[in-house]
Amino acid sequence: TSKDQRDQYFTQRQHNQRINIYFSNPRKMNKIIALFALIAIAQVFAFGGQATYFTPGLGSCGWNSGSNDMIAALNAAQYTSKGVCGKMINVKGPKGSVTVKVVDKCPGCKSGDLDLSPAAFRKIADMSAGRVPITWNWA
């Protein structure tokens, strides 16, 4: 009906006006662009290093873990505080990828390195390799 079309027109017009407020205001537009840029950077920024595997137990985060858990010990340089405990990491290796949870610190690892549980390591490489190149990012 004519009334429905008129209501739809005014609703669309109000919506367009709200959008124009953001796009016509340089300060608001800069904030929107900065937000999207940060999101994009966080998603694609990857670290590089080596992955090894270890026998899990009680980690520095205070949690007990087993060999079948998808977990990692983060290198000491990037383990800045217990605030990293429980954070998820996407790891890519020669044979595939895996998502792991940070539960421990790896004092002997260099910056960019991860020490993975055996189950997680098997997802990215053959166990016989022992040490493999990886890239990873925060999930």
Short mmCIF file of C-alpha atoms in Angstrom, two decimals:
data_model
loop_
_atom_site.label_atom_id
_atom_site.label_comp_id
_atom_site.label_asym_id
_atom_site.label_seq_id
_atom_site.Cartn_x
_atom_site.Cartn_y
_atom_site.Cartn_z
CA THR A 1 0.00 0.00 0.00
CA SER A 2 0.90 3.62 -0.28
CA LYS A 3 1.25 4.06 3.50
CA ASP A 4 3.58 1.04 3.77
CA GLN A 5 5.75 2.39 0.94
CA ARG A 6 5.87 5.81 2.59
CA ASP A 7 6.86 4.27 5.95
CA GLN A 8 9.54 2.19 4.26
CA TYR A 9 10.84 5.30 2.46
CA PHE A 10 11.12 7.29 5.71
CA THR A 11 12.74 4.40 7.56
CA GLN A 12 15.32 4.02 4.78
CA ARG A 13 15.87 7.79 4.72
CA GLN A 14 16.49 7.87 8.50
CA HIS A 15 18.92 4.99 8.16
CA ASN A 16 20.79 6.77 5.35
CA GLN A 17 20.97 9.95 7.41
CA ARG A 18 22.55 8.04 10.31
CA ILE A 19 25.12 6.51 7.98
CA ASN A 20 25.87 9.90 6.42
CA ILE A 21 26.61 11.30 9.88
CA TYR A 22 29.50 8.86 10.19
CA PHE A 23 30.79 9.10 6.65
CA SER A 24 30.56 12.88 6.46
CA ASN A 25 32.36 13.41 9.79
CA PRO A 26 36.12 12.97 9.26
CA ARG A 27 36.85 12.32 12.95
CA LYS A 28 34.26 9.56 13.17
CA MET A 29 35.35 8.14 9.83
CA ASN A 30 38.99 8.03 10.96
CA LYS A 31 37.95 6.09 14.06
CA ILE A 32 36.02 3.59 11.95
CA ILE A 33 38.95 3.12 9.58
CA ALA A 34 41.39 2.71 12.49
CA LEU A 35 39.14 0.10 14.10
CA PHE A 36 38.89 -1.95 10.91
CA ALA A 37 42.64 -1.65 10.36
CA LEU A 38 43.39 -2.96 13.85
CA ILE A 39 41.03 -5.88 13.36
CA ALA A 40 42.63 -6.73 10.03
CA ILE A 41 46.16 -6.49 11.43
CA ALA A 42 45.33 -8.67 14.42
CA GLN A 43 43.88 -11.34 12.14
CA VAL A 44 46.76 -11.53 9.68
CA PHE A 45 49.78 -10.62 11.81
CA ALA A 46 51.72 -13.85 12.18
CA PHE A 47 54.76 -14.77 14.18
CA GLY A 48 57.40 -17.14 12.88
CA GLY A 49 59.56 -19.58 14.76
CA GLN A 50 60.10 -23.24 15.55
CA ALA A 51 57.78 -25.77 17.15
CA THR A 52 58.89 -28.59 19.39
CA TYR A 53 56.89 -30.88 21.67
CA PHE A 54 57.00 -31.63 25.37
CA THR A 55 55.41 -33.85 27.99
CA PRO A 56 52.69 -31.74 29.62
CA GLY A 57 51.93 -31.65 33.32
CA LEU A 58 51.40 -28.75 35.69
CA GLY A 59 52.14 -25.63 33.63
CA SER A 60 53.14 -22.14 34.75
CA CYS A 61 49.52 -21.07 34.28
CA GLY A 62 48.60 -23.41 37.14
CA TRP A 63 46.69 -25.98 35.07
CA ASN A 64 47.35 -29.69 34.66
CA SER A 65 47.39 -30.86 31.05
CA GLY A 66 47.96 -34.13 29.26
CA SER A 67 49.66 -35.30 26.08
CA ASN A 68 46.33 -35.49 24.22
CA ASP A 69 45.32 -31.89 25.00
CA MET A 70 45.69 -29.23 22.31
CA ILE A 71 48.00 -26.95 24.29
CA ALA A 72 51.19 -24.94 24.00
CA ALA A 73 53.96 -23.47 26.07
CA LEU A 74 54.71 -19.96 24.83
CA ASN A 75 58.29 -18.71 24.58
CA ALA A 76 59.47 -16.64 27.54
CA ALA A 77 59.93 -13.46 25.47
CA GLN A 78 56.26 -13.37 24.48
CA TYR A 79 54.93 -14.83 27.75
CA THR A 80 54.82 -11.36 29.27
CA SER A 81 52.42 -12.20 32.08
CA LYS A 82 49.85 -14.76 33.15
CA GLY A 83 47.44 -12.68 31.04
CA VAL A 84 48.40 -14.92 28.11
CA CYS A 85 47.18 -18.01 29.97
CA GLY A 86 44.17 -19.52 28.24
CA LYS A 87 44.61 -17.50 25.05
CA MET A 88 44.21 -19.44 21.84
CA ILE A 89 46.83 -19.63 19.08
CA ASN A 90 46.47 -20.79 15.47
CA VAL A 91 49.61 -22.69 14.46
CA LYS A 92 50.60 -23.66 10.90
CA GLY A 93 53.33 -26.21 10.24
CA PRO A 94 54.59 -28.38 7.39
CA LYS A 95 51.70 -30.88 7.55
CA GLY A 96 48.76 -28.73 8.61
CA SER A 97 47.37 -26.45 11.27
CA VAL A 98 46.02 -26.66 14.79
CA THR A 99 44.53 -24.33 17.38
CA VAL A 100 46.06 -24.59 20.84
CA LYS A 101 45.58 -23.01 24.25
CA VAL A 102 48.51 -21.38 26.09
CA VAL A 103 48.98 -23.19 29.41
CA ASP A 104 52.71 -22.88 30.07
CA LYS A 105 55.90 -20.90 29.50
CA CYS A 106 58.85 -22.28 27.53
CA PRO A 107 61.97 -20.73 29.07
CA GLY A 108 64.31 -22.38 26.54
CA CYS A 109 62.34 -21.26 23.47
CA LYS A 110 63.38 -18.28 21.36
CA SER A 111 60.95 -15.48 20.54
CA GLY A 112 58.35 -16.83 18.11
CA ASP A 113 58.82 -20.45 19.19
CA LEU A 114 56.15 -22.72 20.68
CA ASP A 115 56.43 -25.97 22.60
CA LEU A 116 53.37 -28.07 21.75
CA SER A 117 51.74 -31.10 23.32
CA PRO A 118 52.42 -34.30 21.35
CA ALA A 119 48.81 -34.36 20.07
CA ALA A 120 49.07 -30.80 18.78
CA PHE A 121 52.51 -31.39 17.25
CA ARG A 122 51.18 -34.42 15.32
CA LYS A 123 48.62 -32.12 13.65
CA ILE A 124 51.39 -29.99 12.11
CA ALA A 125 54.33 -32.37 11.63
CA ASP A 126 55.70 -35.88 11.99
CA MET A 127 56.88 -36.62 15.52
CA SER A 128 60.20 -37.84 14.13
CA ALA A 129 60.96 -34.29 12.92
CA GLY A 130 61.22 -33.10 16.53
CA ARG A 131 61.56 -29.42 15.53
CA VAL A 132 59.78 -27.75 12.60
CA PRO A 133 59.31 -24.22 11.22
CA ILE A 134 55.94 -22.66 12.03
CA THR A 135 53.92 -19.50 11.71
CA TRP A 136 51.28 -18.63 14.25
CA ASN A 137 48.85 -15.92 15.24
CA TRP A 138 46.54 -15.22 18.14
CA ALA A 139 43.14 -16.78 17.47
#
